[in-house]
Amino acid sequence: MVLLHVVGARPNFMKLAPVLLAGQAAAGLRQVVVHTGQHYDAAMSDAFFRDLGLPAPDENLGVGSGTHAEQTARIMLGFEPVLDRHRPDWVVVYGDVNSTVACALVAVKKGVRVAHVEAGLRSRDRTMPEEINRILTDQVADLLLTPSRDGDTNLLAEGIPASRIRFVGNVMVDTLLRLRPRARELGMAARHAVPERGYAFVTLHRPSNVDAAAPLGALLEALNDLTDRMPVLFAVHPRTRRRITEFGLDHLLGRVRLLEPLGYLETISLVDSAALVLTDSGGLQEETTVLGIPCLTARPNTERPVTVTEGTNRLVPSDRAAVGQAITDVLTAMAAGHFAPRQPERWDGRAGERVVSALREMSIKAQAGGD
Ligand code: UD1
């Protein structure tokens, strides 16, 4: 069986790693990794391959940045000949980025089976590009591998037959549990001279927060307010860095400490010993849940509701006063000992193995059916 994995952007890499490892451990499997080049800076891509122990990709389409249409189209054009060359049994796509939907569409139209890892998540917010990518990818994929039970419920409600859905758990948690000890060894809090459990770690990159001056300004003011209570370390995505300057908001940063985009191990090290995390990332909502670190997510909705119902996550509007109040609430709850680490069902470090088992099982079924 030949698996062709597609990754393109930062959050894909930690999802690929456990599936690739499980595939390497399985007999009779050949694997190919295609990087679309959606993310290309060393800090956004190479650093992750290194931290995760991933081999260099077999193919890099080098598509780079652009509008959604440009980027998606370039990925599709670049991917088609690569797919023709490798003729895999499965194309495995991850998460909800433009690379995910672009390659799923190319593969399904060429009659190659598509498996979607992290299927079924829904924010019900169609202004998010990721929501469109999720809906479309799930509709065309042959095998939908869900990280949580709500994923199954969402897919069934959209008319996807149960026979195409497998609840495998969260592959990103496999990576987190595997690499947490190494991340701890880095001791990033000490390196940045901030007290363990005595600082906030921040990331912001969603277009809804950073592509307009009003929400971005409000969030920067809230971060600066927070520096009265504790040091604030803000790992800045290139998109956000550009916007802060474009909107003339640098003066709002005050004592907030800006960091370049961090590698995976550096990020987990800083998250693991923070007092709280403020973010709009999808992955950090999950990682803080597993690590038991309070997380404030600056969004009106989340496609990862188990992080709120079973984890440490709380949604907060991108508003200065609301963020300030939420921080007070979180610090009070934490002082009262209300943040014990939780593990939603099948967030147990074995999801990658379940993905490979599901792929094998579906292939056998398809062959038996004369497919
Ligand atoms: C993409 C994903 C988002 C994911 C995020 C993680 C889509 C639609 N969005 O958003 O779901 O959470 O990645 O980072 O796929 N840039 C660089 N260097 C890079 C990559 C990007 O400087 O290596 C800058 C460019 O100016 C680019 C901008 O960041 O235009 C946005 O990059 P893009 O890949 O379009 O989207 P992200 O905001 O990174």
Coordinates of C-alpha atoms and ligand atoms in Angstrom, one line a residue:
M1 CA 0.0 0.0 0.0
V2 CA 1.3 3.4 -0.9
L3 CA 0.4 6.5 1.2
L4 CA 1.0 9.9 -0.1
H5 CA 0.8 12.5 2.7
V6 CA 0.2 16.2 1.9
V7 CA 1.3 18.9 4.2
G8 CA 1.7 22.6 3.6
A9 CA 1.4 24.9 6.6
R10 CA 2.8 24.9 10.1
P11 CA -0.1 23.2 11.9
N12 CA 0.0 20.3 9.5
F13 CA 3.5 19.1 10.5
M14 CA 2.7 17.9 14.0
K15 CA -0.3 16.0 12.6
L16 CA 1.8 14.2 9.9
A17 CA 4.5 13.0 12.3
P18 CA 2.6 10.4 14.3
V19 CA 0.9 8.9 11.1
L20 CA 4.2 8.7 9.3
L21 CA 5.8 7.0 12.4
A22 CA 2.9 4.5 12.6
G23 CA 3.2 3.9 8.9
Q24 CA 7.0 3.3 9.2
A25 CA 6.3 0.7 11.9
A26 CA 3.7 -1.2 9.7
A27 CA 4.8 -3.9 7.3
G28 CA 4.3 -3.5 3.5
L29 CA 3.7 0.2 3.5
R30 CA 5.5 2.8 1.3
Q31 CA 5.1 6.5 2.2
V32 CA 5.6 9.7 0.2
V33 CA 5.6 13.1 1.8
V34 CA 4.6 16.1 -0.4
H35 CA 5.1 19.6 1.0
T36 CA 3.1 22.2 -0.9
G37 CA 5.3 25.1 0.2
Q38 CA 2.4 27.1 1.5
H39 CA 4.6 27.9 4.5
Y40 CA 8.2 28.4 3.4
D41 CA 10.1 30.5 6.0
A42 CA 12.7 28.4 8.0
A43 CA 10.9 29.3 11.2
M44 CA 7.5 28.3 9.8
S45 CA 8.5 25.0 8.2
D46 CA 12.1 23.7 8.5
A47 CA 12.2 24.3 12.3
F48 CA 9.2 22.0 12.6
F49 CA 10.6 19.2 10.4
R50 CA 13.7 19.3 12.6
D51 CA 11.9 19.4 15.9
L52 CA 9.5 16.6 15.0
G53 CA 12.2 14.4 13.6
L54 CA 10.5 14.3 10.2
P55 CA 12.5 13.3 7.0
A56 CA 12.8 16.0 4.4
P57 CA 9.8 16.0 2.1
D58 CA 10.0 13.8 -1.0
E59 CA 8.5 16.6 -3.1
N60 CA 8.1 20.4 -2.5
L61 CA 5.7 22.2 -4.7
G62 CA 7.1 25.6 -3.6
V63 CA 3.8 27.5 -4.0
G64 CA 4.4 30.3 -1.5
S65 CA 1.9 32.9 -0.5
G66 CA -0.9 34.6 -2.4
T67 CA -4.6 35.2 -2.4
H68 CA -6.7 32.1 -1.6
A69 CA -7.5 31.6 -5.2
E70 CA -3.9 32.0 -6.3
Q71 CA -2.6 29.8 -3.6
T72 CA -5.2 27.0 -4.0
A73 CA -4.9 27.0 -7.8
R74 CA -1.1 26.9 -7.7
I75 CA -1.2 23.9 -5.3
M76 CA -3.7 22.1 -7.5
L77 CA -1.6 22.6 -10.6
G78 CA 1.6 21.6 -8.9
F79 CA 0.1 18.6 -7.2
E80 CA -1.5 16.9 -10.2
P81 CA 1.8 15.7 -11.9
V82 CA 3.2 14.6 -8.6
L83 CA 0.1 12.5 -8.0
D84 CA 0.4 11.0 -11.4
R85 CA 4.1 10.1 -10.8
H86 CA 3.6 8.4 -7.4
R87 CA 0.2 6.7 -8.1
P88 CA -0.6 6.1 -4.4
D89 CA -3.5 4.0 -2.9
W90 CA -4.3 6.9 -0.6
V91 CA -3.8 10.6 -0.5
V92 CA -3.8 11.6 3.2
V93 CA -4.6 15.3 3.9
Y94 CA -4.5 17.0 7.3
G95 CA -6.4 19.7 9.1
D96 CA -8.0 22.7 7.3
V97 CA -5.5 24.7 5.4
N98 CA -5.6 25.6 1.7
S99 CA -3.2 22.7 0.9
T100 CA -5.7 20.3 2.4
V101 CA -8.7 21.1 0.2
A102 CA -6.6 21.7 -2.9
C103 CA -5.0 18.3 -2.9
A104 CA -8.2 16.5 -1.8
L105 CA -10.0 17.9 -4.8
V106 CA -7.2 17.0 -7.3
A107 CA -7.0 13.4 -5.9
V108 CA -10.7 12.7 -5.8
K109 CA -11.2 13.8 -9.4
K110 CA -8.4 11.5 -10.5
G111 CA -10.1 8.6 -8.7
V112 CA -7.5 8.3 -6.0
R113 CA -8.8 7.7 -2.5
V114 CA -8.6 10.5 0.0
A115 CA -8.3 10.2 3.8
H116 CA -8.8 13.3 5.9
V117 CA -7.1 13.4 9.3
E118 CA -8.9 15.8 11.7
A119 CA -12.2 15.5 9.9
G120 CA -15.6 16.7 11.1
L121 CA -14.6 19.8 13.0
R122 CA -17.0 22.7 12.5
S123 CA -17.0 26.3 13.8
R124 CA -20.2 27.0 11.9
D125 CA -18.5 30.3 10.9
R126 CA -18.3 30.5 7.1
T127 CA -16.3 33.7 7.2
M128 CA -13.3 31.5 8.3
P129 CA -11.4 30.2 5.3
E130 CA -10.6 27.1 7.3
E131 CA -14.4 26.3 7.7
I132 CA -14.8 26.3 4.0
N133 CA -11.8 24.0 3.6
R134 CA -13.1 21.6 6.2
I135 CA -16.6 21.3 4.7
L136 CA -15.4 20.8 1.2
T137 CA -12.6 18.3 2.1
D138 CA -15.0 16.2 4.2
Q139 CA -17.6 16.1 1.4
V140 CA -15.1 14.7 -1.1
A141 CA -12.9 12.5 1.1
D142 CA -13.4 8.7 1.2
L143 CA -12.3 8.2 4.8
L144 CA -13.0 10.7 7.5
L145 CA -10.8 10.3 10.6
T146 CA -12.2 12.3 13.5
P147 CA -10.4 13.6 16.6
S148 CA -13.5 13.8 18.8
R149 CA -17.0 12.5 18.9
D150 CA -18.6 15.8 17.9
G151 CA -16.8 15.4 14.6
D152 CA -18.8 12.2 13.9
T153 CA -22.0 13.9 14.8
N154 CA -21.3 16.9 12.5
L155 CA -20.4 14.6 9.6
L156 CA -23.5 12.4 10.0
A157 CA -25.7 15.6 10.1
E158 CA -24.2 16.6 6.8
G159 CA -25.3 13.3 5.2
I160 CA -22.0 11.5 5.2
P161 CA -22.5 7.8 5.7
A162 CA -21.2 6.2 9.0
S163 CA -19.2 3.7 6.9
R164 CA -16.8 6.5 5.8
I165 CA -16.2 7.8 9.4
R166 CA -13.7 6.5 12.0
F167 CA -13.2 8.1 15.4
V168 CA -9.4 7.8 15.8
G169 CA -8.6 10.5 18.4
N170 CA -6.3 13.5 18.2
V171 CA -3.0 12.9 16.3
M172 CA -1.6 16.2 17.5
V173 CA -1.7 14.9 21.0
D174 CA 0.4 11.9 20.0
T175 CA 3.1 14.4 19.1
L176 CA 2.6 16.4 22.2
L177 CA 3.0 13.4 24.5
R178 CA 6.0 12.1 22.6
L179 CA 7.9 15.3 22.6
R180 CA 6.8 17.0 25.9
P181 CA 9.9 15.7 27.8
R182 CA 12.2 17.1 25.2
A183 CA 10.4 20.4 25.2
R184 CA 10.7 20.6 29.0
E185 CA 14.4 20.1 28.8
L186 CA 14.7 23.3 26.8
G187 CA 13.7 25.3 29.8
M188 CA 12.5 28.2 27.7
A189 CA 11.0 30.1 30.7
A190 CA 14.4 30.4 32.3
R191 CA 16.0 31.4 29.0
H192 CA 13.5 34.2 28.7
A193 CA 14.0 35.1 32.4
V194 CA 10.3 34.7 33.3
P195 CA 9.0 32.8 36.3
E196 CA 7.5 29.3 35.8
R197 CA 3.7 29.6 35.9
G198 CA 4.2 33.4 36.2
Y199 CA 3.9 34.7 32.7
A200 CA 1.4 34.7 29.7
F201 CA 2.2 33.2 26.3
V202 CA 0.4 34.7 23.3
T203 CA -0.1 33.9 19.7
L204 CA -2.5 35.7 17.3
H205 CA -2.8 35.2 13.5
R206 CA -6.5 34.7 12.5
P207 CA -7.5 37.2 9.7
S208 CA -10.6 38.2 11.9
N209 CA -8.2 39.4 14.6
V210 CA -5.2 40.7 12.8
D211 CA -6.4 41.9 9.4
A212 CA -8.4 44.9 10.8
A213 CA -7.0 47.6 13.0
A214 CA -9.8 47.6 15.6
P215 CA -9.6 44.0 16.9
L216 CA -5.8 43.9 16.6
G217 CA -5.5 47.3 18.5
A218 CA -7.9 46.1 21.2
L219 CA -6.0 42.9 21.7
L220 CA -2.6 44.7 21.9
E221 CA -4.1 47.0 24.5
A222 CA -5.3 44.1 26.5
L223 CA -1.9 42.5 26.3
N224 CA -0.2 45.7 27.5
D225 CA -2.7 45.8 30.4
L226 CA -1.8 42.3 31.3
T227 CA 1.9 43.3 31.6
D228 CA 0.9 45.1 34.9
R229 CA 0.1 41.6 36.3
M230 CA 2.8 39.4 34.7
P231 CA 5.3 39.3 31.8
V232 CA 3.7 38.7 28.4
L233 CA 5.6 36.8 25.7
F234 CA 4.0 37.2 22.3
A235 CA 5.3 34.8 19.5
V236 CA 4.4 36.8 16.4
H237 CA 3.3 35.2 13.1
P238 CA 4.7 37.0 10.1
R239 CA 1.2 38.0 9.0
T240 CA 0.6 39.7 12.4
R241 CA 3.9 41.4 12.5
R242 CA 3.2 43.0 9.1
R243 CA -0.2 44.1 10.1
I244 CA 1.0 45.8 13.4
T245 CA 3.3 47.9 11.4
E246 CA 0.9 48.6 8.5
F247 CA -1.8 49.8 11.0
G248 CA 0.8 51.8 13.0
L249 CA 0.0 49.9 16.2
D250 CA 3.6 49.3 17.5
H251 CA 3.2 52.0 20.2
L252 CA 0.4 49.9 21.8
L253 CA 2.7 47.0 22.6
G254 CA 4.2 48.8 25.6
R255 CA 6.0 46.2 27.7
V256 CA 4.8 43.2 25.7
R257 CA 7.8 41.1 24.7
L258 CA 7.8 40.1 21.0
L259 CA 9.4 36.8 20.0
E260 CA 10.0 35.6 16.4
P261 CA 7.8 32.6 15.3
L262 CA 9.0 29.7 17.5
G263 CA 9.7 26.1 16.7
Y264 CA 7.5 23.3 18.0
L265 CA 9.6 22.4 21.0
E266 CA 10.2 26.0 22.0
T267 CA 6.5 26.7 21.8
I268 CA 5.5 23.6 23.9
S269 CA 8.1 24.5 26.4
L270 CA 6.7 28.0 26.9
V271 CA 3.1 26.8 26.9
D272 CA 3.8 24.0 29.5
S273 CA 5.1 26.4 32.1
A274 CA 2.9 29.5 31.4
A275 CA 0.3 30.8 33.9
L276 CA -2.1 31.2 30.9
V277 CA -2.2 31.2 27.1
L278 CA -4.0 33.8 25.0
T279 CA -4.4 32.7 21.4
D280 CA -6.6 32.3 18.3
S281 CA -4.8 29.1 17.2
G282 CA -6.7 25.8 16.8
G283 CA -3.9 23.6 18.0
L284 CA -3.0 25.6 21.1
Q285 CA -6.6 25.1 22.3
E286 CA -6.0 21.4 22.3
E287 CA -2.4 21.5 23.6
T288 CA -3.4 23.6 26.6
T289 CA -6.2 21.2 27.4
V290 CA -3.8 18.3 27.5
L291 CA -1.2 20.2 29.5
G292 CA -3.7 21.6 31.9
I293 CA -2.9 25.3 31.2
P294 CA -5.7 27.8 31.1
C295 CA -6.4 29.1 27.6
L296 CA -8.3 32.1 26.5
T297 CA -9.2 31.9 22.8
A298 CA -9.9 35.3 21.2
R299 CA -12.7 34.1 18.9
P300 CA -16.5 34.0 19.0
N301 CA -16.6 30.3 18.2
T302 CA -14.4 27.2 18.1
E303 CA -14.4 24.1 16.0
R304 CA -12.9 22.3 19.0
P305 CA -15.7 22.4 21.6
V306 CA -14.3 19.6 23.7
T307 CA -11.5 21.9 24.7
V308 CA -14.2 24.1 26.4
T309 CA -16.5 21.4 27.7
E310 CA -13.7 19.0 28.8
G311 CA -10.6 21.1 28.8
T312 CA -9.2 24.4 30.0
N313 CA -10.3 26.6 27.1
R314 CA -12.6 29.6 27.2
L315 CA -13.8 31.8 24.4
V316 CA -13.4 35.6 24.8
P317 CA -14.3 38.5 22.5
S318 CA -11.5 40.5 20.9
D319 CA -12.2 43.4 23.2
R320 CA -9.9 45.0 25.8
A321 CA -12.3 45.0 28.8
A322 CA -13.6 41.5 28.1
V323 CA -10.1 40.0 27.8
G324 CA -9.1 41.8 31.0
Q325 CA -12.1 40.4 32.9
A326 CA -11.6 36.9 31.5
I327 CA -8.0 37.0 32.7
T328 CA -9.1 38.0 36.2
D329 CA -11.6 35.1 36.2
V330 CA -9.0 32.6 35.0
L331 CA -6.4 33.6 37.5
T332 CA -9.0 33.4 40.3
A333 CA -10.2 30.0 39.2
M334 CA -6.6 28.8 39.0
A335 CA -5.7 30.0 42.4
A336 CA -8.7 27.9 43.6
G337 CA -7.1 24.9 41.9
H338 CA -9.8 24.5 39.2
F339 CA -7.4 23.6 36.3
A340 CA -6.5 19.9 36.5
P341 CA -5.1 18.3 33.2
R342 CA -7.9 16.6 31.2
Q343 CA -7.7 14.1 28.4
P344 CA -10.8 14.0 26.1
E345 CA -11.5 10.5 24.8
R346 CA -8.8 9.0 22.6
W347 CA -6.4 11.9 23.1
D348 CA -4.1 9.2 24.4
G349 CA -1.0 9.1 22.1
R350 CA -2.3 6.3 19.9
A351 CA -4.3 8.1 17.2
G352 CA -1.6 7.8 14.5
E353 CA -1.7 4.0 14.9
R354 CA -5.5 4.1 14.6
V355 CA -5.2 6.1 11.4
V356 CA -3.0 3.5 9.8
S357 CA -5.2 0.7 10.9
A358 CA -8.3 2.4 9.5
L359 CA -6.5 3.0 6.1
R360 CA -5.5 -0.7 5.9
E361 CA -9.0 -1.9 6.9
M362 CA -10.7 0.4 4.3
S363 CA -8.2 -0.8 1.6
I364 CA -9.0 -4.4 2.3
K365 CA -12.7 -3.8 2.2
A366 CA -12.4 -1.9 -1.1
Q367 CA -10.4 -4.8 -2.6
A368 CA -12.9 -7.4 -1.4
G369 CA -15.6 -5.3 -2.9
G370 CA -13.8 -5.4 -6.3
D371 CA -13.0 -1.7 -6.0
Ligands
UD1_1 C1 -2.5 29.4 7.4 C2 -3.8 28.6 7.5 C3 -4.3 28.7 8.9 C4 -3.3 28.2 9.9 C5 -2.0 29.0 9.7 C6 -1.0 28.7 10.7 C7 -5.1 28.7 5.4 C8 -6.3 29.2 4.8 N1 -4.8 29.2 6.6 O1 -2.7 30.8 7.7 O2 -5.5 27.8 9.0 O3 -3.8 28.4 11.2 O4 -1.6 28.9 8.4 O5 0.1 29.5 10.6 O6 -4.5 27.8 4.9 N2 4.0 34.1 5.6 C9 5.4 34.3 5.7 N3 6.1 33.1 5.7 C10 5.6 31.9 5.6 C11 4.2 31.8 5.5 C12 3.4 32.9 5.4 O7 5.9 35.4 5.8 O8 6.4 30.9 5.7 C13 3.2 35.4 5.5 C14 2.9 35.8 4.1 O9 2.9 37.2 4.2 C15 1.5 35.3 3.8 C16 0.9 35.4 5.2 O10 1.9 35.1 6.1 O11 0.8 36.1 2.9 C17 -0.2 34.4 5.4 O12 0.2 33.1 5.0 P1 -0.9 32.0 4.6 O13 -0.3 30.7 4.3 O14 -1.7 32.6 3.4 O15 -1.9 31.9 5.8 P2 -1.7 31.9 7.4 O16 -2.2 33.2 7.9 O17 -0.3 31.5 7.7

